[in-house]
Structures are given as structure tokens and as C-alpha cells.
């Protein structure tokens, strides 16, 4: 079970511990608060829209491009590339998002 799952499971059950009684190491807790910066690079959420040049080069309308750029703030590049590909094949934004979530994840 992951660190987040364990914390959320205990919280839901009403059995969460205070920080002083936590069994999580201080290093793990600090890393969790920072968003696990040393994780896999493909799993990081996009922070810069400059990496999203493939959206500008796609055959989407300006409204779709704007929507995709906002959407990119919360998803990985892999997710976004899958969505651009699917939308290029004629899928709607919602359909492309659902498929990308199933196949690639966030």
C-alpha cells in the first residue's frame, strides 16, 4: 500500500495519527509534502506550457488549443500527447480524456 493510500485509509476510518505519533519517517513526510520530486520523470505533472509546443502544431481549433493548455497544468506530457492524437482522429475532448486516463493515467 502506498504512503498516500495508507494515510487516506486511516483518515477515512477516523484513526489518523498526529504528526508527532506518525510512523512515517521525517524524510518520507518531507518528500510527500514536496510532491516526491525524485519520482519518475514521465509521471511528473506539467508546470510549464512551453513544453506543450505539440499542441500548437496540431490541427485543432483555437478554442481546443486553449482548453488543452489549461488541461496540461494537471496532466503529464504522455497524457497530453495521447489526447492530441485521439482528438486528431476525431474524438471529442471528453472521450479523448477518458481514453488517455485509462491507457496512460494522469
Short mmCIF file of C-alpha atoms in Angstrom, two decimals:
data_model
loop_
_atom_site.label_atom_id
_atom_site.label_comp_id
_atom_site.label_asym_id
_atom_site.label_seq_id
_atom_site.Cartn_x
_atom_site.Cartn_y
_atom_site.Cartn_z
CA UNK A 1 0.00 0.00 0.00
CA UNK A 2 1.37 3.44 -0.88
CA UNK A 3 2.02 6.17 1.63
CA UNK A 4 -0.93 8.24 0.39
CA UNK A 5 -3.29 5.25 0.40
CA UNK A 6 -2.32 4.38 3.97
CA UNK A 7 -2.79 7.94 5.22
CA UNK A 8 -6.13 8.33 3.45
CA UNK A 9 -7.37 4.91 4.60
CA UNK A 10 -6.63 5.74 8.25
CA UNK A 11 -8.15 9.22 7.84
CA UNK A 12 -11.35 7.77 6.37
CA UNK A 13 -11.59 5.24 9.21
CA UNK A 14 -11.14 8.04 11.77
CA UNK A 15 -7.87 6.55 13.05
CA UNK A 16 -5.34 9.03 11.70
CA UNK A 17 -2.31 9.78 13.87
CA UNK A 18 -0.97 13.17 14.80
CA UNK A 19 2.32 14.19 13.20
CA UNK A 20 4.18 13.63 16.49
CA UNK A 21 2.93 10.00 16.68
CA UNK A 22 3.39 9.29 13.00
CA UNK A 23 5.17 6.12 11.87
CA UNK A 24 6.27 7.84 8.64
CA UNK A 25 9.91 8.88 8.62
CA UNK A 26 10.57 12.64 8.57
CA UNK A 27 12.33 12.23 5.19
CA UNK A 28 9.32 10.48 3.63
CA UNK A 29 6.92 13.06 5.07
CA UNK A 30 9.03 15.94 3.69
CA UNK A 31 9.23 14.25 0.28
CA UNK A 32 5.45 13.73 0.29
CA UNK A 33 4.87 17.42 1.03
CA UNK A 34 7.20 18.39 -1.83
CA UNK A 35 5.36 16.12 -4.24
CA UNK A 36 8.04 13.39 -4.47
CA UNK A 37 10.39 15.38 -6.76
CA UNK A 38 12.71 12.41 -7.33
CA UNK A 39 9.95 10.28 -8.87
CA UNK A 40 9.84 9.04 -12.45
CA UNK A 41 10.18 11.93 -14.89
CA UNK A 42 7.30 10.62 -17.01
CA UNK A 43 4.97 10.83 -14.03
CA UNK A 44 5.56 14.47 -13.18
CA UNK A 45 2.72 16.86 -13.72
CA UNK A 46 3.47 19.58 -16.26
CA UNK A 47 4.18 23.00 -14.81
CA UNK A 48 5.35 24.84 -17.93
CA UNK A 49 3.23 25.29 -21.00
CA UNK A 50 6.37 25.89 -23.10
CA UNK A 51 6.77 22.10 -23.31
CA UNK A 52 3.36 21.94 -24.94
CA UNK A 53 4.52 23.02 -28.41
CA UNK A 54 2.95 19.88 -29.91
CA UNK A 55 -0.47 21.35 -29.03
CA UNK A 56 0.24 24.50 -31.07
CA UNK A 57 1.36 22.39 -34.04
CA UNK A 58 -1.78 20.24 -34.04
CA UNK A 59 -4.82 20.60 -36.29
CA UNK A 60 -7.17 21.72 -33.50
CA UNK A 61 -9.27 24.84 -33.29
CA UNK A 62 -8.03 27.75 -31.19
CA UNK A 63 -10.65 27.00 -28.52
CA UNK A 64 -9.45 23.39 -28.28
CA UNK A 65 -5.82 24.52 -28.04
CA UNK A 66 -6.66 26.92 -25.21
CA UNK A 67 -8.58 24.21 -23.37
CA UNK A 68 -5.75 21.73 -23.82
CA UNK A 69 -3.18 24.19 -22.45
CA UNK A 70 -5.27 24.69 -19.31
CA UNK A 71 -5.75 20.93 -19.05
CA UNK A 72 -1.98 20.39 -19.35
CA UNK A 73 -1.37 22.03 -15.97
CA UNK A 74 -2.74 18.90 -14.28
CA UNK A 75 -1.50 16.10 -16.55
CA UNK A 76 1.71 14.54 -17.83
CA UNK A 77 3.10 15.11 -21.30
CA UNK A 78 2.37 11.48 -22.14
CA UNK A 79 -1.31 12.01 -21.27
CA UNK A 80 -1.47 15.20 -23.32
CA UNK A 81 0.18 13.65 -26.39
CA UNK A 82 -2.31 10.78 -26.26
CA UNK A 83 -5.19 13.27 -26.11
CA UNK A 84 -3.85 15.30 -29.06
CA UNK A 85 -3.52 12.10 -31.09
CA UNK A 86 -7.07 10.97 -30.24
CA UNK A 87 -8.58 14.38 -30.92
CA UNK A 88 -6.78 14.40 -34.27
CA UNK A 89 -8.56 11.12 -35.02
CA UNK A 90 -11.92 12.78 -34.38
CA UNK A 91 -12.60 12.04 -30.70
CA UNK A 92 -14.12 14.74 -28.52
CA UNK A 93 -12.17 16.26 -25.63
CA UNK A 94 -14.10 14.19 -23.07
CA UNK A 95 -13.72 10.93 -24.99
CA UNK A 96 -10.00 11.56 -25.52
CA UNK A 97 -9.53 12.36 -21.82
CA UNK A 98 -11.28 9.19 -20.67
CA UNK A 99 -9.26 7.01 -23.03
CA UNK A 100 -5.99 8.71 -22.06
CA UNK A 101 -6.77 8.23 -18.36
CA UNK A 102 -7.43 4.52 -18.91
CA UNK A 103 -4.36 3.90 -21.07
CA UNK A 104 -1.76 6.32 -19.73
CA UNK A 105 -3.06 7.70 -16.44
CA UNK A 106 -2.63 11.21 -15.20
#
